[in-house]
Amino acid sequence: MNDQVTVPAGELRGLAAAALTAAGAQAGHAAATADVLVESDLLGIATHGVQRLASYCQRLRQGGIKAAARITVERKAPSLALVDGDSALGQAVATTALECGLEMTAETGIAYVGCCNSNHLGALAPYALKACERGFLLIGGSNAASTMAPWGGREARLGNNPLSIAAPCPEPPHFILDMAMSVAARGRVRRAEREGTPIPEGWALDPEGRPTTDPAAALAGFLLPFGGHKGSGLSQAIDLLAGVATGARFLTGLSSGIGHPERPSGSGHFFVLLDPDRLIGAETYAAAAARFRRLVQETPPADPAAPVRIPGQRQQAHRAKALDHGIVLPRDLLAEIEALTAGASD
Amino acid sequence: MNDQVTVPAGELRGLAAAALTAAGAQAGHAAATADVLVESDLLGIATHGVQRLASYCQRLRQGGIKAAARITVERKAPSLALVDGDSALGQAVATTALECGLEMTAETGIAYVGCCNSNHLGALAPYALKACERGFLLIGGSNAASTMAPWGGREARLGNNPLSIAAPCPEPPHFILDMAMSVAARGRVRRAEREGTPIPEGWALDPEGRPTTDPAAALAGFLLPFGGHKGSGLSQAIDLLAGVATGARFLTGLSSGIGHPERPSGSGHFFVLLDPDRLIGAETYAAAAARFRRLVQETPPADPAAPVRIPGQRQQAHRAKALDHGIVLPRDLLAEIEALTAGASD
């Protein structure tokens, strides 16, 4: 990992799009996906950035992500729409939905857009940031393949579903909460397994539903939701909004893009958008949001060296730096992406 | 506590309304509030039921809750409204908002209603249940006086803000998540203090921001959010939707109804409502919701004697029983309420 390279965001975006089109994706879908992936890397969310390209390209070649997909938008009412992804790249589906939602919100002050027949949409923060830049609040979520047991259960039936709630400030950083439902991300359990270290108690259960500190047993078993029954309930709530209400698959109906790259995931997503200007006026809102941020940030810190931050603040600081200085990547990863642009399969 | 009485819901509703009008509340505000309080008792949420009447009556007499309040509704767009509570009983404000939201959702398929200048609105579950009975999904929240530190801070600046997400099923139980942001409710810390028992680690910090198991130190200090930074971020998100976007007070701006009964709280609330019939059709939605519920409930349980339940299931079972057999109350509490109906002050 010491061997790193720095790539300007624009260049990385071009490479990512080229990798996806080399695997068969349509130019528009590839561009939207490249944008969300590179935004994730800009925000420092590397787990949801360009390191996903190899898996996406494999799925495009095997048909789990449909290269020839036709994404359709159906306006159900002035503030309601459904997007059928036809198993396209999830970022292309979700970007279509977000753009439709932003348009409806500009017209009516509010929108709900649901997506069905989608795939992994990446991190939610890049979508939330776009909503904030337009001055809108956002509630967004996606379902995901089952990796967690409902509270009190011993079988994986819930996804580690991400939820984002975001609110714009007059200037960055905006308030951008983007969290999943497990105590710890699956990637951290995988890393512990690779490194041969135990995981803390409270992260996961083994396949029998017993607490474990063994990362292999945890990966065969299930992650624990944060806050016990609260995280378990919230995961279900997101799936109801993202899966059930959109006509997408839900719970165990989703297929895992990693376990079965050749099968469409059938994921669902949703965005609720809200224009505060239509509610209380842009100026009143801006003053209140700025004051809210200041009140949180100026909380006396428990550790004087660690000031209190609003959610998403660290990511947006990372983004500002990475826009100026480029995105730092492992050299191996850049080589892998360059090979993908040449149409190399894995 | 062994000395209990059983009161039919209708009778308790009448007593509760009479207690509030005896303290000066308008008949309509008293009826709406009595309804939400008794619904909470029906659901088994006694902490948010008629045991709150004494405090509400005291606040009505001292002016923190304004007896002569005029609640106004401003329709901002076909799916957007703001309710100014004029410091009325919070349940009357929130009921007005919910009714307006249900009406807009019937027309347009979606609504956001925000409330400002409100007071304690009670539990969210009774509002969520009404939305489910109309066939709508609900996202609702309220801010509350500061009792928690933001993650990494050592001063109470966040409320233990409740969040509800609910989705209707073809028949009860509906999916009704209703949770606050702390690991444990403040009422449980107060009970430990009364009983002279320590509280578990991880529930609270003392006034210096150090972990404590002493309930008195915890009450002087602050509750910890569930899931650490996740609960802290979610609490802020709710306040942004309920306080900042509605023009209400937020964070430390709220006044505590318990600490300062004579001052209006300035609370904010919000409801987002969504009609699944407008999205995917009522029948498709109903079949999916029923299947979702079954998949969760049929998860093999960790303890064979404790089947997995959906959020809100136990409360709705409690309600069905209490509707048939009456609400069980401590005899002292019933006597207190009867005294309030006679205009007794405390």
Tab-separated table of C-alpha atoms in Angstrom, chain A residues 76-77 79-80 82 108-112 137 139 150-155 157 165 167 175 177 179-180 182 226-227 230 233-234 236-237 239-241 244-247 250-252 274 278-280 285 288-289 292 295-296 298-302 308 311, chain B residues 76-77 79-80 82 108-112 137 139 150-155 157 165 167 175 177 179-180 182 226-227 230 233-234 236-237 239-241 244-247 250-252 274 278-280 285 288-289 292 295-296 298-302 308 311:
chain	number	residue	atom	x	y	z
A	76	LYS	CA	-46.720	9.113	-11.485
A	77	ALA	CA	-47.707	12.572	-10.234
A	79	SER	CA	-43.948	14.988	-7.196
A	80	LEU	CA	-43.771	11.211	-7.665
A	82	LEU	CA	-40.568	5.524	-10.492
A	108	THR	CA	-43.218	21.494	-6.715
A	109	GLY	CA	-40.905	21.832	-3.699
A	110	ILE	CA	-40.890	18.096	-2.937
A	111	ALA	CA	-40.320	14.752	-4.638
A	112	TYR	CA	-40.150	11.041	-4.007
A	137	LEU	CA	-32.673	18.499	1.691
A	139	ILE	CA	-33.525	11.536	2.542
A	150	PRO	CA	-33.398	-9.245	12.186
A	151	TRP	CA	-33.140	-8.598	15.930
A	152	GLY	CA	-33.821	-11.863	17.750
A	153	GLY	CA	-33.239	-13.979	14.638
A	154	ARG	CA	-30.444	-16.284	13.530
A	155	GLU	CA	-30.669	-16.128	9.753
A	157	ARG	CA	-32.665	-11.698	6.068
A	165	ILE	CA	-30.090	12.383	5.357
A	167	ALA	CA	-29.272	19.338	4.500
A	175	PHE	CA	-24.640	18.330	6.560
A	177	LEU	CA	-25.146	11.814	7.062
A	179	MET	CA	-24.448	5.430	7.228
A	180	ALA	CA	-25.167	1.743	6.981
A	182	SER	CA	-24.151	-2.631	10.916
A	226	PHE	CA	-26.009	-0.941	15.384
A	227	GLY	CA	-28.174	-0.224	18.397
A	230	LYS	CA	-33.101	0.001	16.618
A	233	GLY	CA	-35.843	-1.797	12.650
A	234	LEU	CA	-34.213	1.004	10.685
A	236	GLN	CA	-36.351	-2.798	7.599
A	237	ALA	CA	-37.719	0.752	7.303
A	239	ASP	CA	-36.118	-1.618	2.680
A	240	LEU	CA	-39.829	-0.760	2.888
A	241	LEU	CA	-39.160	2.675	1.343
A	244	VAL	CA	-41.442	-2.610	-1.123
A	245	ALA	CA	-42.825	0.819	-2.144
A	246	THR	CA	-40.884	0.857	-5.442
A	247	GLY	CA	-41.811	-2.606	-6.678
A	250	PHE	CA	-36.511	-6.805	-0.957
A	251	LEU	CA	-35.047	-8.742	1.982
A	252	THR	CA	-33.816	-12.169	0.832
A	274	LEU	CA	-37.381	18.941	-0.207
A	278	ARG	CA	-40.600	26.854	-0.553
A	279	LEU	CA	-41.151	26.287	3.148
A	280	ILE	CA	-39.540	29.132	5.057
A	285	TYR	CA	-33.300	28.648	6.057
A	288	ALA	CA	-30.810	28.710	10.550
A	289	ALA	CA	-28.683	26.017	8.887
A	292	PHE	CA	-27.177	24.887	13.506
A	295	LEU	CA	-23.772	25.229	17.442
A	296	VAL	CA	-22.728	21.630	16.785
A	298	GLU	CA	-18.652	24.741	18.816
A	299	THR	CA	-19.668	22.074	21.344
A	300	PRO	CA	-16.805	21.818	23.878
A	301	PRO	CA	-14.957	18.670	22.747
A	302	ALA	CA	-14.227	15.720	25.034
A	308	VAL	CA	-16.733	18.266	17.116
A	311	PRO	CA	-21.620	14.457	9.650
B	76	LYS	CA	-47.126	26.391	0.641
B	77	ALA	CA	-47.685	24.147	-2.377
B	79	SER	CA	-47.768	18.853	-1.205
B	80	LEU	CA	-46.162	21.244	1.292
B	82	LEU	CA	-46.350	24.587	7.552
B	108	THR	CA	-51.113	14.388	-4.680
B	109	GLY	CA	-49.646	11.116	-3.400
B	110	ILE	CA	-47.065	12.802	-1.163
B	111	ALA	CA	-46.777	15.490	1.508
B	112	TYR	CA	-44.356	17.171	3.844
B	137	LEU	CA	-46.241	5.339	4.541
B	139	ILE	CA	-41.581	9.325	8.052
B	150	PRO	CA	-22.921	15.435	19.884
B	151	TRP	CA	-20.407	12.627	19.301
B	152	GLY	CA	-17.013	13.778	20.581
B	153	GLY	CA	-18.506	16.615	22.646
B	154	ARG	CA	-19.010	17.134	26.357
B	155	GLU	CA	-21.986	19.465	26.485
B	157	ARG	CA	-26.619	20.212	22.600
B	165	ILE	CA	-40.903	5.252	9.934
B	167	ALA	CA	-45.557	1.298	6.412
B	175	PHE	CA	-44.860	-1.846	10.435
B	177	LEU	CA	-40.806	1.903	13.973
B	179	MET	CA	-37.488	5.149	18.420
B	180	ALA	CA	-35.471	7.828	20.134
B	182	SER	CA	-30.370	7.412	23.200
B	226	PHE	CA	-27.171	4.685	20.256
B	227	GLY	CA	-24.521	3.585	17.812
B	230	LYS	CA	-24.493	7.167	14.003
B	233	GLY	CA	-25.770	12.128	13.364
B	234	LEU	CA	-29.328	10.836	13.129
B	236	GLN	CA	-29.042	16.064	14.086
B	237	ALA	CA	-30.740	14.921	10.892
B	239	ASP	CA	-33.599	18.275	14.073
B	240	LEU	CA	-32.733	19.624	10.616
B	241	LEU	CA	-35.989	18.224	9.199
B	244	VAL	CA	-34.375	24.031	10.890
B	245	ALA	CA	-36.570	23.406	7.813
B	246	THR	CA	-39.789	24.353	9.642
B	247	GLY	CA	-38.608	27.616	11.176
B	250	PHE	CA	-33.546	23.732	17.308
B	251	LEU	CA	-30.668	22.280	19.340
B	252	THR	CA	-30.113	24.327	22.520
B	274	LEU	CA	-46.478	8.760	0.795
B	278	ARG	CA	-49.975	6.100	-6.545
B	279	LEU	CA	-46.594	4.454	-7.013
B	280	ILE	CA	-47.124	0.769	-7.706
B	285	TYR	CA	-48.046	-2.905	-2.616
B	288	ALA	CA	-45.336	-7.026	-1.160
B	289	ALA	CA	-45.872	-5.579	2.328
B	292	PHE	CA	-42.120	-8.554	3.703
B	295	LEU	CA	-40.277	-12.995	5.763
B	296	VAL	CA	-39.199	-11.051	8.856
B	298	GLU	CA	-40.553	-16.297	9.924
B	299	THR	CA	-36.835	-15.752	10.514
B	300	PRO	CA	-35.615	-18.676	12.650
B	301	PRO	CA	-35.385	-17.155	16.142
B	302	ALA	CA	-32.228	-17.214	18.278
B	308	VAL	CA	-39.027	-12.513	15.577
B	311	PRO	CA	-41.302	-3.109	14.843
